[in-house]
Amino acid sequence: MTLTMMGPPGAGKGTQAKLLGEKFGIPVISTGEILREAMRARTVLGEQARGFMEAGDLVPDDVMIGIVAERLRRPDCQPGFILDGFPRTVPQADALAATLAAMGTRLDLAISLDAPEQEIIRRLSGRRVCRACGQGFHLLYDPPPHPGRCGRCGGELHQREDDVEGTVRARLHAYQEKTLPLLAYYEARGLLRVVDGVGPIEEVLQRLLAVVSEGSPRA
Ligand code: AMP
């Protein structure tokens, strides 16, 4: 199974991609997570990406395309993969198709997880992430068992720098301007499925599983 999860920031892509990845035993490739990890480690990539991410802008296509092409060629992606947050632009989608074609495969489905702007802002403002393991929590919807501490590894929870209000607005703007056109791109190829991302995590997961089990047009 080869899937991409799209949708505005805060729609729940990361949470649901992780659950689907566990369910199907395939890797989840989160470009946002790869970039945050590179920033934590202060690598060249991290330093390149930092300014764009902190401003709520997209990191340039050539950087992102290189990272994903390299990651997809690793052997653990052979049985399938779930992309979380890639592609985000039409050039990225074209590059993904070319990379997959060179590997003798293609995308099965492009799922757009949808949520209204009010809900997105509520979700992002309450989101907290573990500095040590990256696990996400929400102050209201999925509170950590001990305030400020990760329920998985005990690490310190913090608010992502790009989850502050001004940056959230910039991210929504980038989504509307650069990523929304991808919906028409995948619709034209018969790959788009839009799933309502509002509701409890488990309920949204069931909606996604129903869409995935209907399968792809090539199946
Ligand atoms: P996310 O964790 O998916 O919300 O991504 C966080 C930030 O990482 C985004 O606001 C962008 O700055 C950057 N980013 C992640 N994926 C991409 C991508 N495919 N193209 C460009 N920038 C990206």
PDB file of N, CA and C in Angstrom, residues 144-205:
ATOM      1  N   PRO A 144      -1.686  14.589  28.546  1.00  0.00           N
ATOM      2  CA  PRO A 144      -0.670  13.674  29.067  1.00  0.00           C
ATOM      3  C   PRO A 144      -1.051  13.264  30.496  1.00  0.00           C
ATOM      4  N   PRO A 145      -0.656  12.071  30.924  1.00  0.00           N
ATOM      5  CA  PRO A 145      -1.038  11.602  32.262  1.00  0.00           C
ATOM      6  C   PRO A 145      -0.497  12.508  33.377  1.00  0.00           C
ATOM      7  N   HIS A 146       0.689  13.089  33.187  1.00  0.00           N
ATOM      8  CA  HIS A 146       1.234  14.045  34.162  1.00  0.00           C
ATOM      9  C   HIS A 146       1.526  15.329  33.399  1.00  0.00           C
ATOM     10  N   PRO A 147       1.033  16.471  33.918  1.00  0.00           N
ATOM     11  CA  PRO A 147       1.195  17.723  33.174  1.00  0.00           C
ATOM     12  C   PRO A 147       2.646  17.991  32.779  1.00  0.00           C
ATOM     13  N   GLY A 148       2.848  18.324  31.520  1.00  0.00           N
ATOM     14  CA  GLY A 148       4.183  18.712  31.063  1.00  0.00           C
ATOM     15  C   GLY A 148       5.129  17.554  30.806  1.00  0.00           C
ATOM     16  N   ARG A 149       4.652  16.315  31.028  1.00  0.00           N
ATOM     17  CA  ARG A 149       5.533  15.135  30.851  1.00  0.00           C
ATOM     18  C   ARG A 149       4.942  14.189  29.822  1.00  0.00           C
ATOM     19  N   CYS A 150       5.795  13.620  29.014  1.00  0.00           N
ATOM     20  CA  CYS A 150       5.355  12.668  27.993  1.00  0.00           C
ATOM     21  C   CYS A 150       4.844  11.382  28.640  1.00  0.00           C
ATOM     22  N   GLY A 151       3.671  10.923  28.193  1.00  0.00           N
ATOM     23  CA  GLY A 151       3.094   9.697  28.730  1.00  0.00           C
ATOM     24  C   GLY A 151       3.792   8.453  28.206  1.00  0.00           C
ATOM     25  N   ARG A 152       4.642   8.619  27.200  1.00  0.00           N
ATOM     26  CA  ARG A 152       5.317   7.447  26.636  1.00  0.00           C
ATOM     27  C   ARG A 152       6.709   7.284  27.223  1.00  0.00           C
ATOM     28  N   CYS A 153       7.496   8.382  27.237  1.00  0.00           N
ATOM     29  CA  CYS A 153       8.896   8.225  27.667  1.00  0.00           C
ATOM     30  C   CYS A 153       9.260   9.113  28.857  1.00  0.00           C
ATOM     31  N   GLY A 154       8.305   9.957  29.310  1.00  0.00           N
ATOM     32  CA  GLY A 154       8.603  10.807  30.472  1.00  0.00           C
ATOM     33  C   GLY A 154       9.345  12.088  30.113  1.00  0.00           C
ATOM     34  N   GLY A 155       9.613  12.287  28.809  1.00  0.00           N
ATOM     35  CA  GLY A 155      10.339  13.498  28.372  1.00  0.00           C
ATOM     36  C   GLY A 155       9.518  14.769  28.586  1.00  0.00           C
ATOM     37  N   GLU A 156      10.181  15.898  28.366  1.00  0.00           N
ATOM     38  CA  GLU A 156       9.524  17.189  28.581  1.00  0.00           C
ATOM     39  C   GLU A 156       8.634  17.544  27.386  1.00  0.00           C
ATOM     40  N   LEU A 157       7.408  17.991  27.661  1.00  0.00           N
ATOM     41  CA  LEU A 157       6.514  18.411  26.577  1.00  0.00           C
ATOM     42  C   LEU A 157       6.699  19.897  26.305  1.00  0.00           C
ATOM     43  N   HIS A 158       6.592  20.259  25.047  1.00  0.00           N
ATOM     44  CA  HIS A 158       6.678  21.677  24.706  1.00  0.00           C
ATOM     45  C   HIS A 158       5.739  21.985  23.549  1.00  0.00           C
ATOM     46  N   GLN A 159       5.522  23.283  23.308  1.00  0.00           N
ATOM     47  CA  GLN A 159       4.693  23.686  22.169  1.00  0.00           C
ATOM     48  C   GLN A 159       5.611  23.887  20.970  1.00  0.00           C
ATOM     49  N   ARG A 160       5.268  23.298  19.844  1.00  0.00           N
ATOM     50  CA  ARG A 160       6.060  23.506  18.627  1.00  0.00           C
ATOM     51  C   ARG A 160       6.140  24.996  18.317  1.00  0.00           C
ATOM     52  N   GLU A 161       7.318  25.457  17.929  1.00  0.00           N
ATOM     53  CA  GLU A 161       7.506  26.890  17.640  1.00  0.00           C
ATOM     54  C   GLU A 161       6.511  27.348  16.575  1.00  0.00           C
ATOM     55  N   ASP A 162       6.169  26.442  15.646  1.00  0.00           N
ATOM     56  CA  ASP A 162       5.276  26.868  14.564  1.00  0.00           C
ATOM     57  C   ASP A 162       3.804  26.672  14.914  1.00  0.00           C
ATOM     58  N   ASP A 163       3.496  26.323  16.163  1.00  0.00           N
ATOM     59  CA  ASP A 163       2.097  26.225  16.580  1.00  0.00           C
ATOM     60  C   ASP A 163       1.611  27.509  17.267  1.00  0.00           C
ATOM     61  N   VAL A 164       2.439  28.542  17.322  1.00  0.00           N
ATOM     62  CA  VAL A 164       1.965  29.813  17.883  1.00  0.00           C
ATOM     63  C   VAL A 164       1.086  30.505  16.837  1.00  0.00           C
ATOM     64  N   GLU A 165       0.170  31.375  17.329  1.00  0.00           N
ATOM     65  CA  GLU A 165      -0.932  31.800  16.456  1.00  0.00           C
ATOM     66  C   GLU A 165      -0.506  32.430  15.122  1.00  0.00           C
ATOM     67  N   GLY A 166       0.460  33.363  15.164  1.00  0.00           N
ATOM     68  CA  GLY A 166       0.858  34.043  13.922  1.00  0.00           C
ATOM     69  C   GLY A 166       1.382  33.058  12.895  1.00  0.00           C
ATOM     70  N   THR A 167       2.155  32.094  13.354  1.00  0.00           N
ATOM     71  CA  THR A 167       2.747  31.110  12.442  1.00  0.00           C
ATOM     72  C   THR A 167       1.684  30.148  11.916  1.00  0.00           C
ATOM     73  N   VAL A 168       0.713  29.833  12.765  1.00  0.00           N
ATOM     74  CA  VAL A 168      -0.377  28.961  12.310  1.00  0.00           C
ATOM     75  C   VAL A 168      -1.096  29.614  11.131  1.00  0.00           C
ATOM     76  N   ARG A 169      -1.322  30.930  11.236  1.00  0.00           N
ATOM     77  CA  ARG A 169      -2.001  31.629  10.126  1.00  0.00           C
ATOM     78  C   ARG A 169      -1.162  31.562   8.851  1.00  0.00           C
ATOM     79  N   ALA A 170       0.151  31.732   8.989  1.00  0.00           N
ATOM     80  CA  ALA A 170       1.032  31.654   7.810  1.00  0.00           C
ATOM     81  C   ALA A 170       0.995  30.242   7.221  1.00  0.00           C
ATOM     82  N   ARG A 171       0.951  29.237   8.072  1.00  0.00           N
ATOM     83  CA  ARG A 171       0.913  27.848   7.577  1.00  0.00           C
ATOM     84  C   ARG A 171      -0.395  27.568   6.837  1.00  0.00           C
ATOM     85  N   LEU A 172      -1.494  28.120   7.391  1.00  0.00           N
ATOM     86  CA  LEU A 172      -2.785  27.930   6.708  1.00  0.00           C
ATOM     87  C   LEU A 172      -2.766  28.610   5.345  1.00  0.00           C
ATOM     88  N   HIS A 173      -2.122  29.772   5.301  1.00  0.00           N
ATOM     89  CA  HIS A 173      -2.028  30.509   4.037  1.00  0.00           C
ATOM     90  C   HIS A 173      -1.210  29.694   3.020  1.00  0.00           C
ATOM     91  N   ALA A 174      -0.073  29.150   3.483  1.00  0.00           N
ATOM     92  CA  ALA A 174       0.772  28.330   2.589  1.00  0.00           C
ATOM     93  C   ALA A 174      -0.020  27.127   2.095  1.00  0.00           C
ATOM     94  N   TYR A 175      -0.817  26.552   2.989  1.00  0.00           N
ATOM     95  CA  TYR A 175      -1.625  25.387   2.593  1.00  0.00           C
ATOM     96  C   TYR A 175      -2.607  25.776   1.488  1.00  0.00           C
ATOM     97  N   GLN A 176      -3.324  26.898   1.737  1.00  0.00           N
ATOM     98  CA  GLN A 176      -4.348  27.290   0.755  1.00  0.00           C
ATOM     99  C   GLN A 176      -3.728  27.631  -0.594  1.00  0.00           C
ATOM    100  N   GLU A 177      -2.599  28.293  -0.554  1.00  0.00           N
ATOM    101  CA  GLU A 177      -1.998  28.766  -1.797  1.00  0.00           C
ATOM    102  C   GLU A 177      -1.289  27.652  -2.566  1.00  0.00           C
ATOM    103  N   LYS A 178      -0.533  26.820  -1.836  1.00  0.00           N
ATOM    104  CA  LYS A 178       0.357  25.880  -2.542  1.00  0.00           C
ATOM    105  C   LYS A 178      -0.127  24.435  -2.523  1.00  0.00           C
ATOM    106  N   THR A 179      -0.839  24.041  -1.472  1.00  0.00           N
ATOM    107  CA  THR A 179      -1.187  22.617  -1.353  1.00  0.00           C
ATOM    108  C   THR A 179      -2.596  22.311  -1.853  1.00  0.00           C
ATOM    109  N   LEU A 180      -3.535  23.252  -1.655  1.00  0.00           N
ATOM    110  CA  LEU A 180      -4.900  22.986  -2.124  1.00  0.00           C
ATOM    111  C   LEU A 180      -4.969  22.585  -3.602  1.00  0.00           C
ATOM    112  N   PRO A 181      -4.154  23.215  -4.484  1.00  0.00           N
ATOM    113  CA  PRO A 181      -4.209  22.811  -5.905  1.00  0.00           C
ATOM    114  C   PRO A 181      -3.914  21.315  -6.124  1.00  0.00           C
ATOM    115  N   LEU A 182      -3.275  20.698  -5.141  1.00  0.00           N
ATOM    116  CA  LEU A 182      -2.966  19.265  -5.289  1.00  0.00           C
ATOM    117  C   LEU A 182      -4.220  18.404  -5.253  1.00  0.00           C
ATOM    118  N   LEU A 183      -5.273  18.926  -4.614  1.00  0.00           N
ATOM    119  CA  LEU A 183      -6.502  18.132  -4.544  1.00  0.00           C
ATOM    120  C   LEU A 183      -7.033  17.896  -5.961  1.00  0.00           C
ATOM    121  N   ALA A 184      -7.032  18.958  -6.768  1.00  0.00           N
ATOM    122  CA  ALA A 184      -7.489  18.814  -8.158  1.00  0.00           C
ATOM    123  C   ALA A 184      -6.539  17.902  -8.947  1.00  0.00           C
ATOM    124  N   TYR A 185      -5.251  18.010  -8.641  1.00  0.00           N
ATOM    125  CA  TYR A 185      -4.222  17.196  -9.303  1.00  0.00           C
ATOM    126  C   TYR A 185      -4.524  15.703  -9.090  1.00  0.00           C
ATOM    127  N   TYR A 186      -4.794  15.325  -7.834  1.00  0.00           N
ATOM    128  CA  TYR A 186      -5.045  13.903  -7.557  1.00  0.00           C
ATOM    129  C   TYR A 186      -6.461  13.484  -7.941  1.00  0.00           C
ATOM    130  N   GLU A 187      -7.389  14.425  -7.876  1.00  0.00           N
ATOM    131  CA  GLU A 187      -8.759  14.139  -8.331  1.00  0.00           C
ATOM    132  C   GLU A 187      -8.726  13.759  -9.817  1.00  0.00           C
ATOM    133  N   ALA A 188      -7.956  14.529 -10.604  1.00  0.00           N
ATOM    134  CA  ALA A 188      -7.869  14.279 -12.043  1.00  0.00           C
ATOM    135  C   ALA A 188      -7.271  12.904 -12.327  1.00  0.00           C
ATOM    136  N   ARG A 189      -6.468  12.398 -11.395  1.00  0.00           N
ATOM    137  CA  ARG A 189      -5.838  11.085 -11.589  1.00  0.00           C
ATOM    138  C   ARG A 189      -6.626   9.956 -10.930  1.00  0.00           C
ATOM    139  N   GLY A 190      -7.787  10.301 -10.358  1.00  0.00           N
ATOM    140  CA  GLY A 190      -8.653   9.287  -9.742  1.00  0.00           C
ATOM    141  C   GLY A 190      -8.143   8.777  -8.407  1.00  0.00           C
ATOM    142  N   LEU A 191      -7.193   9.483  -7.799  1.00  0.00           N
ATOM    143  CA  LEU A 191      -6.569   8.977  -6.571  1.00  0.00           C
ATOM    144  C   LEU A 191      -7.078   9.664  -5.301  1.00  0.00           C
ATOM    145  N   LEU A 192      -7.797  10.777  -5.450  1.00  0.00           N
ATOM    146  CA  LEU A 192      -8.163  11.570  -4.275  1.00  0.00           C
ATOM    147  C   LEU A 192      -9.345  10.977  -3.506  1.00  0.00           C
ATOM    148  N   ARG A 193      -9.185  10.917  -2.174  1.00  0.00           N
ATOM    149  CA  ARG A 193     -10.301  10.587  -1.285  1.00  0.00           C
ATOM    150  C   ARG A 193     -10.301  11.645  -0.181  1.00  0.00           C
ATOM    151  N   VAL A 194     -11.445  12.291   0.029  1.00  0.00           N
ATOM    152  CA  VAL A 194     -11.519  13.303   1.095  1.00  0.00           C
ATOM    153  C   VAL A 194     -12.203  12.668   2.295  1.00  0.00           C
ATOM    154  N   VAL A 195     -11.556  12.771   3.462  1.00  0.00           N
ATOM    155  CA  VAL A 195     -12.085  12.157   4.684  1.00  0.00           C
ATOM    156  C   VAL A 195     -12.277  13.249   5.735  1.00  0.00           C
ATOM    157  N   ASP A 196     -13.428  13.219   6.398  1.00  0.00           N
ATOM    158  CA  ASP A 196     -13.727  14.191   7.449  1.00  0.00           C
ATOM    159  C   ASP A 196     -12.837  13.898   8.665  1.00  0.00           C
ATOM    160  N   GLY A 197     -12.028  14.898   9.038  1.00  0.00           N
ATOM    161  CA  GLY A 197     -11.086  14.708  10.148  1.00  0.00           C
ATOM    162  C   GLY A 197     -11.622  15.170  11.488  1.00  0.00           C
ATOM    163  N   VAL A 198     -12.905  15.550  11.545  1.00  0.00           N
ATOM    164  CA  VAL A 198     -13.478  16.037  12.800  1.00  0.00           C
ATOM    165  C   VAL A 198     -14.100  14.872  13.553  1.00  0.00           C
ATOM    166  N   GLY A 199     -13.802  14.796  14.855  1.00  0.00           N
ATOM    167  CA  GLY A 199     -14.369  13.730  15.686  1.00  0.00           C
ATOM    168  C   GLY A 199     -13.263  13.036  16.447  1.00  0.00           C
ATOM    169  N   PRO A 200     -13.633  12.073  17.314  1.00  0.00           N
ATOM    170  CA  PRO A 200     -12.612  11.355  18.087  1.00  0.00           C
ATOM    171  C   PRO A 200     -11.618  10.631  17.169  1.00  0.00           C
ATOM    172  N   ILE A 201     -10.379  10.504  17.643  1.00  0.00           N
ATOM    173  CA  ILE A 201      -9.293   9.896  16.851  1.00  0.00           C
ATOM    174  C   ILE A 201      -9.719   8.530  16.290  1.00  0.00           C
ATOM    175  N   GLU A 202     -10.361   7.719  17.141  1.00  0.00           N
ATOM    176  CA  GLU A 202     -10.729   6.359  16.742  1.00  0.00           C
ATOM    177  C   GLU A 202     -11.779   6.384  15.616  1.00  0.00           C
ATOM    178  N   GLU A 203     -12.705   7.353  15.727  1.00  0.00           N
ATOM    179  CA  GLU A 203     -13.753   7.442  14.706  1.00  0.00           C
ATOM    180  C   GLU A 203     -13.168   7.840  13.347  1.00  0.00           C
ATOM    181  N   VAL A 204     -12.238   8.805  13.380  1.00  0.00           N
ATOM    182  CA  VAL A 204     -11.605   9.244  12.133  1.00  0.00           C
ATOM    183  C   VAL A 204     -10.816   8.076  11.538  1.00  0.00           C
ATOM    184  N   LEU A 205     -10.143   7.317  12.415  1.00  0.00           N
ATOM    185  CA  LEU A 205      -9.376   6.159  11.945  1.00  0.00           C
ATOM    186  C   LEU A 205     -10.291   5.166  11.218  1.00  0.00           C
TER     187      LEU A 205
END
